[in-house]
Each structure stands twice: as structure tokens, then as C-alpha cells.
Coordinates of C-alpha atoms in Angstrom, one line a residue:
S1 CA -4.5 4.8 -3.5
S2 CA -7.7 6.5 -5.1
H3 CA -10.0 8.7 -3.0
H4 CA -13.3 7.1 -3.0
T5 CA -15.9 9.5 -2.2
T6 CA -19.7 8.6 -0.9
P7 CA -22.6 10.6 -2.5
H8 CA -25.2 12.7 -0.2
H9 CA -28.4 11.2 -0.6
T10 CA -31.4 13.5 0.3
T11 CA -34.4 12.1 1.8
P12 CA -37.4 13.5 -0.8
Q13 CA -40.0 15.6 1.5
V14 CA -42.9 14.1 2.6
M15 CA -45.9 16.6 3.2
P16 CA -48.2 16.3 6.4
R17 CA -51.8 15.4 6.2
I18 CA -54.4 15.6 8.2
T19 CA -54.7 12.1 9.8
L20 CA -56.7 10.5 13.1
D21 CA -53.9 11.2 15.2
L22 CA -53.4 14.9 13.9
L23 CA -57.2 15.5 14.9
R24 CA -56.8 13.7 18.4
R25 CA -53.9 15.9 19.4
R26 CA -56.0 19.0 18.1
A27 CA -58.7 17.8 19.8
E28 CA -57.1 17.6 23.5
H29 CA -60.0 20.3 24.8
N30 CA -62.4 17.8 23.8
E31 CA -60.4 14.8 25.7
G32 CA -59.5 14.0 21.8
V33 CA -62.8 12.9 21.1
L34 CA -63.9 13.5 17.5
S35 CA -67.6 12.8 17.0
T36 CA -68.4 15.7 19.2
L37 CA -65.8 18.1 18.5
E38 CA -67.3 21.5 17.7
E39 CA -64.0 23.4 16.8
I40 CA -60.8 22.4 15.4
T41 CA -57.6 24.4 14.7
L42 CA -55.4 23.2 11.7
H43 CA -53.4 26.0 10.5
Q44 CA -49.9 26.5 9.7
Q45 CA -49.5 22.6 9.2
D46 CA -48.2 23.0 5.7
L47 CA -51.4 20.7 4.5
E48 CA -52.1 20.5 0.8
A49 CA -55.2 18.7 0.8
I50 CA -58.7 18.9 2.9
E51 CA -59.0 15.3 4.1
V52 CA -60.9 13.0 7.0
V53 CA -61.8 16.1 9.1
G54 CA -65.3 16.3 7.2
D55 CA -66.0 12.7 7.8
V56 CA -65.1 11.9 11.2
C57 CA -65.8 15.6 13.1
R58 CA -69.2 15.9 11.7
N59 CA -70.2 18.2 14.5
L60 CA -67.6 21.0 13.8
Q61 CA -69.0 24.3 13.9
I62 CA -65.4 26.2 13.6
L63 CA -62.7 24.9 11.5
Y64 CA -59.3 26.9 11.0
L65 CA -57.3 26.0 8.1
Q66 CA -55.5 29.2 7.4
N67 CA -51.7 29.7 6.5
N68 CA -51.3 25.9 4.6
L69 CA -50.8 25.2 0.9
L70 CA -54.4 24.1 0.0
K71 CA -55.6 24.0 -3.4
K72 CA -58.7 23.4 -3.3
I73 CA -62.0 22.9 -1.2
E74 CA -63.2 19.5 -0.7
N75 CA -64.4 16.8 1.4
L76 CA -66.3 19.4 3.7
H77 CA -70.2 18.6 2.6
H78 CA -70.6 16.3 5.9
L79 CA -70.2 19.6 7.9
K80 CA -73.6 20.6 8.2
N81 CA -73.3 22.5 11.6
L82 CA -70.0 24.6 10.3
W83 CA -70.8 28.3 10.5
Y84 CA -67.2 29.7 10.5
L85 CA -64.8 28.3 8.0
N86 CA -61.1 30.2 7.9
L87 CA -59.2 29.2 4.4
A88 CA -56.8 32.6 4.5
I89 CA -53.5 32.3 2.6
N90 CA -54.1 29.3 1.1
S91 CA -53.6 28.6 -2.8
I92 CA -57.2 28.4 -3.6
E93 CA -58.2 29.3 -7.3
V94 CA -61.9 28.7 -6.9
I95 CA -64.5 28.8 -4.6
E96 CA -66.5 25.5 -4.7
G97 CA -67.3 22.6 -2.5
L98 CA -69.1 24.3 0.5
E99 CA -72.8 23.3 -0.7
G100 CA -73.7 21.3 1.6
C101 CA -72.2 23.4 4.6
E102 CA -75.8 24.9 5.1
S103 CA -75.0 26.4 8.4
L104 CA -72.1 28.4 7.0
K105 CA -72.4 32.3 8.2
K106 CA -68.6 33.3 8.1
L107 CA -66.4 32.6 5.0
D108 CA -62.6 33.7 5.0
L109 CA -60.7 33.4 1.7
T110 CA -58.3 36.3 2.4
L111 CA -55.0 36.1 0.2
N112 CA -55.5 33.3 -2.2
F113 CA -55.5 33.3 -6.1
I114 CA -59.0 33.5 -7.1
A115 CA -59.0 35.4 -10.2
D116 CA -62.4 34.8 -11.8
I117 CA -65.1 36.0 -9.4
T118 CA -68.0 34.3 -11.4
C119 CA -67.2 31.3 -8.9
V120 CA -68.8 33.1 -6.2
K121 CA -72.2 32.1 -7.8
G122 CA -71.4 28.7 -5.8
L123 CA -72.4 30.7 -2.8
R124 CA -75.7 31.0 -3.8
R125 CA -77.2 28.0 -1.8
N126 CA -75.4 29.2 1.2
I127 CA -78.3 31.2 2.2
K128 CA -77.1 31.9 5.7
L129 CA -73.9 33.1 4.5
E130 CA -73.5 37.1 6.2
C131 CA -69.9 37.5 6.1
L132 CA -67.3 37.0 2.9
Y133 CA -63.5 37.8 3.0
L134 CA -61.8 38.1 -0.1
T135 CA -59.1 40.9 0.3
G136 CA -55.9 40.1 -1.1
N137 CA -57.3 37.7 -4.2
P138 CA -56.8 39.0 -7.8
C139 CA -60.1 39.2 -8.7
T140 CA -60.8 42.3 -6.0
E141 CA -58.3 44.4 -8.6
T142 CA -60.8 44.2 -11.5
E143 CA -63.6 47.1 -11.7
G144 CA -67.0 46.0 -10.4
Y145 CA -65.9 43.1 -8.4
R146 CA -67.7 44.4 -5.3
A147 CA -71.0 44.8 -7.3
Y148 CA -70.7 41.8 -8.6
V149 CA -70.4 39.6 -5.4
I150 CA -73.1 42.3 -3.9
Q151 CA -75.6 41.5 -6.7
Q152 CA -74.6 37.8 -7.0
L153 CA -75.2 36.8 -3.1
P154 CA -78.1 39.0 -2.3
H155 CA -78.3 37.6 1.5
L156 CA -74.7 38.9 2.6
I157 CA -74.5 41.8 5.5
S158 CA -70.6 42.4 5.1
L159 CA -67.8 42.0 2.3
D160 CA -64.3 42.6 3.3
G161 CA -65.0 43.6 6.7
V162 CA -67.2 46.8 5.3
D163 CA -71.0 46.6 5.9
I164 CA -72.9 46.6 2.6
K165 CA -75.1 49.7 2.5
R166 CA -78.9 49.5 1.1
S167 CA -77.7 52.1 -1.7
E168 CA -75.0 49.6 -2.9
V169 CA -77.6 46.9 -3.4
I170 CA -79.7 49.3 -5.4
R171 CA -76.7 50.3 -7.3
A172 CA -75.5 46.6 -7.9
N173 CA -78.9 45.9 -9.1
Q174 CA -79.3 48.5 -11.6
D175 CA -75.3 47.8 -13.1
A176 CA -76.4 44.2 -12.9
E177 CA -76.0 43.6 -16.8
P178 CA -73.1 45.5 -17.7
V179 CA -71.1 44.3 -14.9
K180 CA -72.3 40.8 -15.7
D181 CA -71.1 41.3 -19.2
L182 CA -67.5 42.6 -17.8
W183 CA -67.2 39.6 -15.6
D184 CA -68.0 37.0 -18.3
T185 CA -65.5 38.6 -20.5
E186 CA -62.7 38.7 -17.5
A187 CA -63.9 35.0 -16.9
K188 CA -62.8 34.1 -20.3
K189 CA -59.6 36.1 -20.3
V190 CA -58.9 34.0 -16.8
K191 CA -59.4 30.6 -18.2
T192 CA -57.5 31.3 -21.4
E193 CA -54.4 32.7 -19.2
K194 CA -54.8 29.4 -17.1
E195 CA -54.8 26.7 -20.1
E196 CA -51.7 28.9 -21.7
Y197 CA -50.0 28.6 -18.1
E198 CA -50.5 24.8 -18.0
T199 CA -49.9 24.2 -21.4
K200 CA -46.4 26.0 -20.9
K201 CA -46.0 23.9 -17.4
A202 CA -46.6 20.6 -19.6
A203 CA -44.0 21.4 -22.3
G204 CA -41.4 23.0 -19.8
T205 CA -41.1 26.0 -21.4
L206 CA -42.4 28.3 -18.7
D207 CA -40.1 31.6 -17.8
P208 CA -36.9 30.5 -15.8
P209 CA -36.6 31.9 -12.3
K210 CA -35.7 35.1 -11.4
Y211 CA -32.7 36.3 -8.9
N212 CA -31.6 39.4 -7.6
E213 CA -28.2 41.1 -7.3
K214 CA -27.7 39.2 -4.1
G215 CA -28.7 35.6 -6.0
E216 CA -31.6 35.1 -3.9
R217 CA -34.5 33.6 -6.3
L218 CA -37.7 36.3 -6.6
Y219 CA -41.1 34.5 -6.7
G220 CA -44.1 35.3 -8.7
N221 CA -47.7 35.6 -7.5
T222 CA -49.2 32.1 -8.5
P223 CA -49.8 29.1 -6.5
D224 CA -47.0 27.1 -8.0
E225 CA -44.5 29.7 -7.0
R226 CA -45.8 29.9 -3.5
D227 CA -45.2 26.3 -3.3
A228 CA -41.8 26.7 -4.8
C229 CA -41.4 29.7 -2.1
Y230 CA -42.2 27.2 0.6
K231 CA -40.2 24.3 -0.5
D232 CA -37.0 26.2 -0.8
M233 CA -37.5 27.8 2.7
Q234 CA -38.4 24.2 4.3
E235 CA -35.2 23.2 2.6
K236 CA -32.9 25.9 3.9
I237 CA -34.7 25.0 7.5
D238 CA -34.0 21.5 7.0
K239 CA -30.3 21.9 5.8
S240 CA -29.7 24.2 8.8
K241 CA -31.2 21.8 11.5
N242 CA -29.5 18.7 9.6
P243 CA -26.1 19.8 8.1
P244 CA -24.9 17.1 5.5
K245 CA -22.6 14.8 7.1
D246 CA -19.0 14.6 5.8
P247 CA -19.1 11.6 3.1
N248 CA -16.1 10.0 4.6
S249 CA -17.2 9.9 8.1
I250 CA -17.5 6.6 9.7
S251 CA -21.4 7.1 10.4
A252 CA -21.9 8.5 6.5
V253 CA -20.0 5.4 5.1
W254 CA -22.4 2.9 7.6
E255 CA -25.5 4.6 6.1
E256 CA -24.3 4.6 2.6
N257 CA -23.7 0.8 3.1
E258 CA -27.1 0.0 4.7
R259 CA -28.9 2.0 1.6
L260 CA -27.2 -0.4 -0.4
S261 CA -27.3 -3.6 1.1
K262 CA -31.1 -3.0 1.8
P263 CA -32.8 -5.5 -0.8
R264 CA -34.9 -3.7 -3.7
R265 CA -38.5 -4.8 -4.4
L266 CA -38.6 -6.4 -7.4
T267 CA -41.1 -5.8 -10.5
P268 CA -43.8 -8.4 -11.5
E269 CA -41.7 -8.3 -14.7
E270 CA -38.3 -8.8 -12.9
E271 CA -39.9 -11.6 -10.6
I272 CA -41.4 -13.6 -13.6
E273 CA -37.7 -13.6 -15.1
K274 CA -36.2 -14.5 -12.0
Y275 CA -38.6 -17.1 -10.3
G276 CA -40.8 -17.9 -13.7
R277 CA -44.0 -16.8 -12.4
V278 CA -44.9 -13.7 -10.3
L279 CA -45.1 -14.2 -6.5
Q280 CA -48.2 -13.7 -4.2
K281 CA -47.8 -10.9 -1.2
N282 CA -49.6 -8.7 1.3
E283 CA -46.9 -6.3 2.7
A284 CA -49.6 -4.1 4.4
K285 CA -51.4 -7.4 5.4
L286 CA -54.8 -5.8 4.1
P287 CA -58.0 -8.5 4.6
Y288 CA -59.1 -9.3 0.9
K289 CA -61.2 -12.0 -0.8
I290 CA -61.1 -13.3 -4.2
W291 CA -63.8 -15.4 -6.0
E292 CA -65.4 -16.1 -9.5
D293 CA -68.8 -16.9 -11.1
K294 CA -68.9 -18.0 -14.9
E295 CA -67.9 -14.4 -16.1
N296 CA -65.7 -12.7 -13.9
V297 CA -63.0 -12.8 -11.1
F298 CA -63.8 -10.7 -8.2
L299 CA -61.2 -9.5 -5.6
E300 CA -62.2 -7.2 -2.8
V301 CA -59.9 -5.6 -0.8
Q302 CA -60.0 -3.3 2.4
P303 CA -57.6 -0.5 2.7
G304 CA -59.5 1.1 5.4
K305 CA -62.1 3.8 5.0
F306 CA -59.8 6.7 5.6
I307 CA -57.6 5.9 2.9
S308 CA -57.6 8.4 0.3
T309 CA -58.0 7.0 -3.0
A310 CA -55.5 9.2 -4.9
S311 CA -53.1 7.1 -2.5
I312 CA -54.1 3.6 -3.9
K313 CA -52.7 2.3 -7.4
I314 CA -54.1 -0.4 -9.3
D315 CA -52.6 -2.8 -11.6
I316 CA -54.5 -5.4 -13.2
Q317 CA -53.0 -8.0 -15.6
P318 CA -54.3 -11.3 -17.7
E319 CA -52.7 -13.2 -14.8
Y320 CA -52.3 -11.1 -11.4
A321 CA -53.9 -8.0 -9.9
R322 CA -51.9 -5.6 -7.7
V323 CA -53.2 -3.1 -5.8
E324 CA -50.7 -0.6 -3.9
V325 CA -51.7 1.6 -0.6
K326 CA -49.2 3.8 0.6
E327 CA -46.2 1.7 -1.3
K328 CA -47.2 -1.3 0.0
V329 CA -48.2 -4.2 -2.5
L330 CA -51.1 -6.8 -2.1
Q331 CA -49.8 -8.8 -5.4
V332 CA -53.0 -11.9 -6.1
L333 CA -52.5 -14.3 -8.5
L334 CA -55.9 -14.9 -10.2
P335 CA -57.6 -18.3 -11.0
S336 CA -58.6 -17.7 -14.4
E337 CA -57.2 -15.1 -17.2
V338 CA -58.8 -11.9 -17.3
S339 CA -59.0 -9.1 -19.5
P340 CA -57.6 -5.9 -17.7
S341 CA -58.7 -3.4 -20.5
T342 CA -62.6 -4.5 -19.8
S343 CA -62.1 -4.7 -15.8
K344 CA -64.0 -2.3 -13.7
V345 CA -62.9 -0.6 -10.0
K346 CA -65.3 0.3 -7.4
R347 CA -65.4 1.6 -3.9
G348 CA -67.5 1.6 -1.2
T349 CA -68.5 5.0 0.2
A350 CA -69.4 3.3 4.0
K351 CA -66.4 1.2 4.6
G352 CA -64.0 2.3 1.7
E353 CA -63.5 -1.3 0.2
L354 CA -62.4 -1.9 -3.3
L355 CA -64.1 -3.9 -5.4
L356 CA -62.3 -5.2 -8.6
T357 CA -64.6 -7.3 -11.5
M358 CA -62.2 -9.0 -14.0
P359 CA -64.0 -10.7 -17.0
I360 CA -62.7 -14.1 -17.8
V361 CA -61.4 -14.7 -21.0
G362 CA -59.5 -17.8 -20.4
V363 CA -58.2 -20.4 -17.7
F364 CA -54.8 -21.1 -16.0
K365 CA -52.8 -23.9 -17.3
G366 CA -51.7 -26.3 -14.2
V367 CA -54.0 -24.7 -12.0
T368 CA -57.9 -26.1 -11.1
D369 CA -60.6 -24.7 -12.4
L370 CA -62.3 -23.7 -9.3
R371 CA -65.9 -22.7 -11.6
Y372 CA -66.2 -26.6 -12.6
P373 CA -65.3 -29.0 -10.2
K374 CA -65.1 -32.7 -11.8
K375 CA -67.0 -35.3 -9.8
A376 CA -65.1 -38.5 -9.3
T377 CA -66.5 -41.4 -11.3
A378 CA -66.6 -44.8 -9.2
T379 CA -65.2 -47.3 -12.2
K380 CA -62.6 -46.6 -14.5
T381 CA -63.3 -47.4 -18.4
E382 CA -61.4 -50.2 -20.0
E383 CA -59.4 -47.4 -22.1
E384 CA -58.4 -45.7 -18.2
K385 CA -57.3 -49.2 -16.8
E386 CA -54.7 -50.1 -20.1
A387 CA -53.4 -46.4 -19.8
K388 CA -50.0 -46.1 -18.3
P389 CA -50.6 -44.5 -14.7
A390 CA -50.2 -40.2 -14.9
A391 CA -47.2 -38.7 -13.3
P392 CA -48.2 -37.5 -9.8
I393 CA -49.6 -34.2 -9.9
K394 CA -47.2 -31.6 -7.5
P395 CA -49.3 -29.8 -4.7
L396 CA -49.7 -26.2 -5.6
A397 CA -47.7 -24.2 -4.0
R398 CA -49.1 -22.4 -0.7
D399 CA -49.3 -18.8 -2.2
T400 CA -51.2 -20.1 -5.4
L401 CA -53.5 -21.5 -3.1
L402 CA -54.0 -18.1 -0.8
G403 CA -57.4 -16.6 -0.9
F404 CA -59.2 -19.1 -3.2
E405 CA -61.8 -19.4 -0.5
K406 CA -65.5 -19.1 -0.8
N407 CA -66.1 -15.8 -0.2
P408 CA -68.4 -15.1 3.1
H409 CA -69.8 -12.3 1.9
S410 CA -71.4 -13.7 -1.4
S411 CA -75.0 -15.0 -1.7
V412 CA -75.4 -18.5 -3.7
V413 CA -78.3 -18.2 -6.3
E414 CA -79.2 -21.6 -7.9
G415 CA -79.5 -21.1 -11.8
K416 CA -80.0 -23.4 -14.9
N417 CA -76.4 -22.8 -15.8
G418 CA -75.1 -23.5 -12.5
T419 CA -74.0 -22.1 -9.2
L420 CA -73.4 -17.8 -9.5
R421 CA -72.0 -16.3 -6.6
E422 CA -72.8 -12.5 -6.2
A423 CA -70.9 -10.1 -4.2
K424 CA -72.6 -8.2 -1.6
T425 CA -71.3 -4.8 -0.7
S426 CA -72.5 -2.5 2.1
G427 CA -73.0 1.4 1.5
K428 CA -73.1 3.2 -1.7
I429 CA -70.7 2.2 -4.5
E430 CA -68.9 5.0 -6.2
E431 CA -67.0 3.7 -9.7
L432 CA -63.1 5.5 -10.0

């Protein structure tokens, strides 16, 4: 008899994110209340993006985000009262996104990957900024670094933990032109090196990893290398905590059978091949409305205010629209054929609602045209009387009719060409 071995399947690593639940747990000292929270610690959480905290904790004064995997300073513009921000030991390459933090006094960017110091100009608007830490960044190794920062940010009192002397300010202003020329040249060099790196990365021609005599991998000093180091270490920790099961054990065989028996979600193309049409579905039970006027079909979906736009995927086809939120699908059949290439998607900033505007190019066959309802006639013509009775019309499938309701948020405008419904949206609208 042949020996059968069940392959071991690893679960893809899911990176932690800032969620309301995490924020409430970290706000226990404020009884979990976020609206009045003044200080929060989110260090060593393996976070890759700054999200949610700037929207729901608007009274924050102190924010600790050190020792994470953050690559960008973002979504902090609502924090008007923030005076201390710690972003040390991350993967940040550019100082940006802090213009709205008008109370900022102390900023710690120790041990990041800031190579082009000219981005420090983005802190000129933070006129209350007194203390800046950039120790351990590549930019600090270039001659003229300290003079450039002092000259660009005259309101600074301390740089890298060392008080700025009046003599330094005078010298920095005297040498401003040559130092500026030096850093403009350095900025071009950094940009060129970055572009070359990204080109090699996209082409898959980066240098292969290096290893020491013991076979241990050696990591370089870049954000990608830091991520690779973290993921390798995390994988080792996970393996030590959850060693792989014997593939022939009863539990391993049972898990493999469960995995294989779990139904796979069909693609729209596979649904058409199997059922003759695309199925309507709403796996996440998202609230939505669909309506149309003489020019467009509109689909309004409410994925939730705090759902990141990056986690939303939208696919518009002539006969259906598909919105995927965190891998759960809303798939809606459209009452009229639309043009995907000229369709537009906008998202409201107040409630986070999505509005899909899809220009009409035709009408579905076999589906009632909802825009032009026919009036019933009282008497039949002679031709109609003599005509053979038509075959009874089959009722539309329930999933075809779902959502074909009047939109309660629309206003009705009477015009010469009939009735036109216009969608009302609350808040500012951003085009994606």
C-alpha cells in the first residue's frame, strides 16, 4: 500500500491594526472613554499604519507609537492638542503629515530611515515645536546636518537632546547658502538611489540575502530589511509556540479534510458558467441602496466610518457591481447596463459611505425597466384582441429584485423630461 502524506499548510500572518477595541483596552485609565482621552500608549504593537486614533481620540495630548513597523506619518491632522509624539524605532523615511498638529512641542523620530533631511521643512508650520530627536537616522551622518535643521527651524530649542546655542544659530544662518546647496545635492542623490532600489525591487533583481558562517541571515539597514527581520523573528516565535503537527496524526488529517471540504467562493465568471448569471450576495450584511435616473445607476454602500479605504475593493461590470470589504463581498445586479470605464466612486468623509455613479449605456433584457413604467390601457386594440395570448411572465427571482426600492435619501425633481432622483450625501465627499 502506498504511504500518503498530508501537506502542512501555514496560515498567512495577519498584521495587527489599530482598532476601537485596542484603543479602549489601552484607555482603561480613562474608563475606556476615547473622546476625552489625553494620553495613550501604542508602542510595540507591530503596527504598520496609523489609523482610527486620530479620528476618535481628538483630545489626545501625548501619543506613544514607538517600536512599531510604521512607514508613514499619517491621519494625525485632527489632533490639535497633541504636544508630544513619539515615533522612535519605526521605518519612517519622510517627515510629513504633522501640519495640523498645531500644539506639537516635542517630536521623537529616533532610529528611523530619514535620509533626506530637506523634508524637515514640513515642520516650519509647527511653530510651537521646541524639541526634535533624529538620532540614528541616515541624515545625521552627513556634514552640515545640524546647521541645516537649526537654520530651517528657528523656533527649535533642542536638537537630539542637545540645547541649541545662540552661536550655533548665528553660524547656521551665515553658512545657510552652502549648507542648503549641499543638502539639495544630497536630496537628489537620495531620490536617485530610492528610484533605483524600487526599480530593482519591482524587477526582482535585488541582491540575494546574505548569511553568516552559522547560516543565520544578515539584514541590511533599510525599511524592507527591517520588515524581513521582524517577520523572520515572528515566524520563529510562532513555530516555537505552535510546532507543526505530525501530518499523519488524527488531528492533522481531520483539519486537512475540513479544509478541503470547505466550499470555495465562486468568482463571478464561475457563477455565470454554473448558474447562467451572477448571484446577488451581501456577505457582510452592509446597508446599501440602489436607484437610477435617466443617465446613471447609483449604488450607495455604507461599509462603516472607520473602515480604511485601503481595505475596500470595487469592481464595476456592465451588469453588476461588486464591493469587497475585508474579504466579504457585496455583489449587486444592476437594473440597467452601465459603462465601467466612465463610472466614478466617491467616499464621504463624515460617515464613510461609498457612492458609485455608473453611466447607463443600455437596458437589461427581461428585466423591468424601472425608469420608464408603462401605463396600463383601459381598452385593447383589434390587433391585441386577435393576437394570441402571450406566455405567462415568470416572476423575477428574489435576488434580482433586492434593492430595487426608492432611495429614502433622494430628492425628487420634476422637470420637462420626467422625474429625476438626486442622491443626497452628508458631509464632504472625496473622490477616490
